[in-house]
Amino acid sequence: MHASPGTTRSSGPRHGLRRLPLAVAVAIASSSMTFAPMAWAQSADATQTKDKEARTLDAVTVTAQKREENLQKVPISLQVLGNQQLEQQDVASFNDYAKLVPSLSFGTSGGGVFSGPGFVQLYMRGVASGNDANHSGSQPSASMYLDEQPITTITGALDIHMYDIERVEALAGPQGTLYGANSQSGTVRIITKKPDPSGYSAGFAVEGSQIDGGGLGHVLEGFVNIPLSSSAAVRLVGWQKHDAGYVDNIHGTRTFPTSGITIDNANLVEKNFNTADTAGIRGAVRFDINENWTITPQLIAQKMKAHGSTGVDPNVGNTSFGYDSATADLAVKHFYPESSDDRWYQAALTVEGKIGNFDLTYVFSHLKRDVDSEADYADYGFWYDTVAGYGAYFYDDNGNLINPAQYIKATDGYTRTSHELRLASPQDRRVRVVAGLFWQQQGHDIFQNYKVDGMASAIEVPGYSDTLWLTAQQRRDSDEAVFGELAFDLTDKFTVTGGMRYFRNKNNLKGFFGYGAGFSSSTGVSQCFSNEQFHGAPCTNLDKGTHESGSIGRVNLTWKIDDKKLVYATWSQGYRPGGINRRGTLPPYTSDFLTNYEFGWKTSWADNKLIFNGALFREDWSDFQFGYLGQNGLTEIRNAAQARIQGLEMDLAWAATYNLQISAGAAWYDAKLTKNYCGWIRADGSSETVCPAGTVDPNGNVVTGPQAAAGTRLPVTAKFKGNINARYTFDWQGGEAFWQVSLAHQGNRTNDLRAAQSAVFGTLDAYTLTDVSVGWRKNSWSVDVFLKNAFDKRAELARFSECAALTCGAESYTVFSQPRTLGVRFSKEF
């Protein structure tokens, strides 16, 4: 789709210097250069005459199709947030730019067991069946890239700090032929600013903010670009920030029904306890070996320590939930520590060159991420005690009943290594080709220890004191592919493009999960078949693997009406790999496929003062993977049934006057099941779709009908999502001043595919958020004042519970938007 109106700027960071890190000392000490005030793109004559009616919109170059192209010439539903818009909208994280892209929906997870920041659960175009983020769950259905490097792990994508960023490209719809697995419904690409041998530049920024009713936050960040020679340069970026809290862990007690034992959280009471502290660095070196070959090694690394819960419990004063009656807004009553220590780095190497007149690109990347986390899990103990007398099974070595509340200690290790090699023919030829090879392997070492203090040694997992349940597993996923696309200009007006990707993937899961033999005779130690240990687990009770192969394709026909307008029609496919269920008695789940039929347009009007783009589509989702919490809180994944998503996406950019720019985007989605989901698998491995009331399921239970009937709305995505932004600039006191207002709206959403569970969780309400900012820039200095969530709305972003919805879904947690936040940012460029 479109990029917002751009401005012509000298080299510098995307955030114009919002914040200050390691680069600032170099920047201040080394430079006396100044930065010209921002100016709209104009013709040379208009600039000279200062004709204020001549303001136009910049052309934007993208690489969405693995080659450089003008955005308005790319026949894809593609929205681009350029450097200037990212700066103007104060975009610092995924949540910020997701508001600006109507095709994006999202959830967040801290990784492991922690309910906080860190991982991004990305969905596009309504292709979502629920929570896919468990360590033994489905891979994501939409992918994320940092430059040429995939950054989507098994549990979700990295949440990249958005500083010194060139642009964000959001490609809606299947991108499987060029981007492969996990690009089933779309791809988000974050393009960083690159080292520039042509000249020195640097900058820094400092930001402070206050959350209404919450804490104080800050951001320090900066960059430096240093030429090493006429053919080499290094670019360094650094950041340090404190995300303030706004959720309180209030004092309270909870009484368990079976034993009558009451627990108290007095030692953990804390106001604004959901904080996060982050520090990171990104570096790249560019070597132009000659006029044809360039090598660019890159490294990005980050460390984040987070505390508390982003989820809010509205039932903290509900005495029927075992609590005392004390209550508060934006609060929880948790009885065990909650934190995450998240460290990761990604190293990459990009080689670009020519073989004859073909462009060759090789990209290597390696990601390593380690997350140590801990979480309160007392809800699980209370609700299972309430519905099943769970508390009677917990006693000490003397036979006395003990507090059955659980808490979790976890260590998760992620790795991902990928290689891609591709060739592209000259782009000025009538026939154009892109072809390549791709290989990747990713792993997840899982250690999760569910503890109950004071347990009798006879019912512990052997070797782990006070451990009720232990998960110690290794997951390995691999993907190999050959891909290619060919474009042929039928005439100077019509182009046909065809592409295909052949893939092979494997998934293996090995290790231990479950209880000690003294606690259960059906799960855990009692089911071990090998003495092989992982993470010191007592034995192995799971060792399964699956592999698949197949192909997907894409065909596009584009009609270039004139230099300013085109329309296109596309048929395309995407897929997501299958895998192994952690519960060994369940069959593997297979790959699911998405088939897309799309008609779109790219248009520019009024001498490039107005851009209007859009796409109308239908997507058929076959045998989609559906993950949910089953017995004992174990994730189970089924190939559910069939679904169809129909939608319309549009966006607009308008240079209304010399001073006023307006941009807007909107999306409408109708995402529904087209067949019943009964909840079990047939003998042939397909999902059962015929289950009228009175049907007996494979477990001998009589059902009252399908768990989700045909016509049921898919969860997570709203029927409508849209945004509009207006920015007005004017001369003041020898500099340039501005005011800006942004509105983002999202309709209501369901939280679960199944009718009974969805009824328990309820609907996430529609919301509209308003952001306001004003600022002033003179020469190389600028100051901005912003007010986010200006009307202090409690926007409901997500909802979850600690165990299965029908057991403890009544006590669900809602993640709200951050309350009204006032901030000031000071920046300087050199």
PDB file of N, CA and C in Angstrom, residues 2 79 81 85-86 89-91 94-104 651 663-666 721-725 742-744 771:
ATOM      1  N   HIS A   2       0.668   2.212   0.867  1.00  0.00           N
ATOM      2  CA  HIS A   2       1.354   3.484   0.679  1.00  0.00           C
ATOM      3  C   HIS A   2       2.324   3.785   1.793  1.00  0.00           C
ATOM      4  N   GLN A  79       1.897  -1.924   2.815  1.00  0.00           N
ATOM      5  CA  GLN A  79       1.925  -0.629   3.477  1.00  0.00           C
ATOM      6  C   GLN A  79       3.322  -0.375   4.014  1.00  0.00           C
ATOM      7  N   LEU A  81       5.764   2.230   6.290  1.00  0.00           N
ATOM      8  CA  LEU A  81       5.950   3.329   7.234  1.00  0.00           C
ATOM      9  C   LEU A  81       7.391   3.796   7.077  1.00  0.00           C
ATOM     10  N   GLN A  85       7.602   9.040   8.915  1.00  0.00           N
ATOM     11  CA  GLN A  85       6.376   8.711   9.641  1.00  0.00           C
ATOM     12  C   GLN A  85       6.680   8.002  10.951  1.00  0.00           C
ATOM     13  N   LEU A  86       7.676   7.136  10.956  1.00  0.00           N
ATOM     14  CA  LEU A  86       8.068   6.482  12.204  1.00  0.00           C
ATOM     15  C   LEU A  86       8.476   7.514  13.254  1.00  0.00           C
ATOM     16  N   GLN A  89       5.281   9.677  14.361  1.00  0.00           N
ATOM     17  CA  GLN A  89       4.308   8.939  15.164  1.00  0.00           C
ATOM     18  C   GLN A  89       4.914   8.392  16.454  1.00  0.00           C
ATOM     19  N   ASP A  90       6.169   8.760  16.742  1.00  0.00           N
ATOM     20  CA  ASP A  90       6.836   8.330  17.976  1.00  0.00           C
ATOM     21  C   ASP A  90       6.810   6.807  18.104  1.00  0.00           C
ATOM     22  N   VAL A  91       7.152   6.128  17.020  1.00  0.00           N
ATOM     23  CA  VAL A  91       7.146   4.660  17.005  1.00  0.00           C
ATOM     24  C   VAL A  91       8.429   4.151  17.640  1.00  0.00           C
ATOM     25  N   PHE A  94       6.940  -2.598  18.459  1.00  0.00           N
ATOM     26  CA  PHE A  94       5.957  -3.225  17.580  1.00  0.00           C
ATOM     27  C   PHE A  94       4.549  -2.710  17.864  1.00  0.00           C
ATOM     28  N   ASN A  95       4.180  -2.573  19.130  1.00  0.00           N
ATOM     29  CA  ASN A  95       2.830  -2.109  19.461  1.00  0.00           C
ATOM     30  C   ASN A  95       2.521  -0.761  18.827  1.00  0.00           C
ATOM     31  N   ASP A  96       3.544   0.088  18.713  1.00  0.00           N
ATOM     32  CA  ASP A  96       3.336   1.423  18.147  1.00  0.00           C
ATOM     33  C   ASP A  96       3.019   1.354  16.660  1.00  0.00           C
ATOM     34  N   TYR A  97       3.802   0.565  15.895  1.00  0.00           N
ATOM     35  CA  TYR A  97       3.528   0.572  14.459  1.00  0.00           C
ATOM     36  C   TYR A  97       2.388  -0.365  14.088  1.00  0.00           C
ATOM     37  N   ALA A  98       2.049  -1.340  14.954  1.00  0.00           N
ATOM     38  CA  ALA A  98       0.903  -2.203  14.671  1.00  0.00           C
ATOM     39  C   ALA A  98      -0.396  -1.397  14.632  1.00  0.00           C
ATOM     40  N   LYS A  99      -0.473  -0.313  15.429  1.00  0.00           N
ATOM     41  CA  LYS A  99      -1.659   0.552  15.394  1.00  0.00           C
ATOM     42  C   LYS A  99      -1.837   1.206  14.034  1.00  0.00           C
ATOM     43  N   LEU A 100      -0.732   1.398  13.315  1.00  0.00           N
ATOM     44  CA  LEU A 100      -0.753   2.146  12.069  1.00  0.00           C
ATOM     45  C   LEU A 100      -0.949   1.262  10.841  1.00  0.00           C
ATOM     46  N   VAL A 101      -0.947  -0.059  11.029  1.00  0.00           N
ATOM     47  CA  VAL A 101      -1.073  -0.992   9.900  1.00  0.00           C
ATOM     48  C   VAL A 101      -2.356  -1.792  10.098  1.00  0.00           C
ATOM     49  N   PRO A 102      -3.421  -1.482   9.356  1.00  0.00           N
ATOM     50  CA  PRO A 102      -4.716  -2.131   9.587  1.00  0.00           C
ATOM     51  C   PRO A 102      -4.695  -3.648   9.442  1.00  0.00           C
ATOM     52  N   SER A 103      -3.798  -4.195   8.623  1.00  0.00           N
ATOM     53  CA  SER A 103      -3.788  -5.643   8.405  1.00  0.00           C
ATOM     54  C   SER A 103      -3.178  -6.417   9.559  1.00  0.00           C
ATOM     55  N   LEU A 104      -2.538  -5.742  10.527  1.00  0.00           N
ATOM     56  CA  LEU A 104      -1.856  -6.409  11.636  1.00  0.00           C
ATOM     57  C   LEU A 104      -2.761  -6.562  12.847  1.00  0.00           C
ATOM     58  N   ASP A 651      -5.720   2.410   1.942  1.00  0.00           N
ATOM     59  CA  ASP A 651      -5.022   3.484   2.640  1.00  0.00           C
ATOM     60  C   ASP A 651      -4.818   4.663   1.716  1.00  0.00           C
ATOM     61  N   SER A 663      -2.957  11.259   6.527  1.00  0.00           N
ATOM     62  CA  SER A 663      -2.831   9.873   6.090  1.00  0.00           C
ATOM     63  C   SER A 663      -3.847   9.039   6.852  1.00  0.00           C
ATOM     64  N   ALA A 664      -4.312   7.976   6.208  1.00  0.00           N
ATOM     65  CA  ALA A 664      -5.329   7.119   6.820  1.00  0.00           C
ATOM     66  C   ALA A 664      -5.237   5.721   6.241  1.00  0.00           C
ATOM     67  N   GLY A 665      -5.678   4.745   7.031  1.00  0.00           N
ATOM     68  CA  GLY A 665      -5.739   3.357   6.580  1.00  0.00           C
ATOM     69  C   GLY A 665      -6.916   2.669   7.238  1.00  0.00           C
ATOM     70  N   ALA A 666      -7.505   1.698   6.529  1.00  0.00           N
ATOM     71  CA  ALA A 666      -8.653   0.981   7.077  1.00  0.00           C
ATOM     72  C   ALA A 666      -8.691  -0.424   6.495  1.00  0.00           C
ATOM     73  N   LYS A 721     -10.677  -2.276  11.442  1.00  0.00           N
ATOM     74  CA  LYS A 721      -9.559  -1.609  12.096  1.00  0.00           C
ATOM     75  C   LYS A 721      -9.135  -0.455  11.200  1.00  0.00           C
ATOM     76  N   GLY A 722      -8.891   0.720  11.805  1.00  0.00           N
ATOM     77  CA  GLY A 722      -8.511   1.859  10.998  1.00  0.00           C
ATOM     78  C   GLY A 722      -7.760   2.900  11.792  1.00  0.00           C
ATOM     79  N   ASN A 723      -7.106   3.807  11.081  1.00  0.00           N
ATOM     80  CA  ASN A 723      -6.391   4.901  11.727  1.00  0.00           C
ATOM     81  C   ASN A 723      -6.383   6.109  10.817  1.00  0.00           C
ATOM     82  N   ILE A 724      -6.242   7.288  11.400  1.00  0.00           N
ATOM     83  CA  ILE A 724      -6.107   8.530  10.646  1.00  0.00           C
ATOM     84  C   ILE A 724      -5.162   9.455  11.402  1.00  0.00           C
ATOM     85  N   ASN A 725      -4.333  10.164  10.643  1.00  0.00           N
ATOM     86  CA  ASN A 725      -3.353  11.056  11.240  1.00  0.00           C
ATOM     87  C   ASN A 725      -3.349  12.374  10.483  1.00  0.00           C
ATOM     88  N   SER A 742      -3.516  11.876  16.099  1.00  0.00           N
ATOM     89  CA  SER A 742      -3.660  10.541  15.518  1.00  0.00           C
ATOM     90  C   SER A 742      -4.762   9.789  16.242  1.00  0.00           C
ATOM     91  N   LEU A 743      -5.616   9.134  15.485  1.00  0.00           N
ATOM     92  CA  LEU A 743      -6.664   8.281  16.045  1.00  0.00           C
ATOM     93  C   LEU A 743      -6.488   6.870  15.501  1.00  0.00           C
ATOM     94  N   ALA A 744      -6.596   5.877  16.363  1.00  0.00           N
ATOM     95  CA  ALA A 744      -6.535   4.473  15.967  1.00  0.00           C
ATOM     96  C   ALA A 744      -7.740   3.753  16.559  1.00  0.00           C
ATOM     97  N   ASP A 771      -3.757  10.025  20.125  1.00  0.00           N
ATOM     98  CA  ASP A 771      -2.434  10.534  20.486  1.00  0.00           C
ATOM     99  C   ASP A 771      -2.302  11.955  19.953  1.00  0.00           C
TER     100      ASP A 771
END
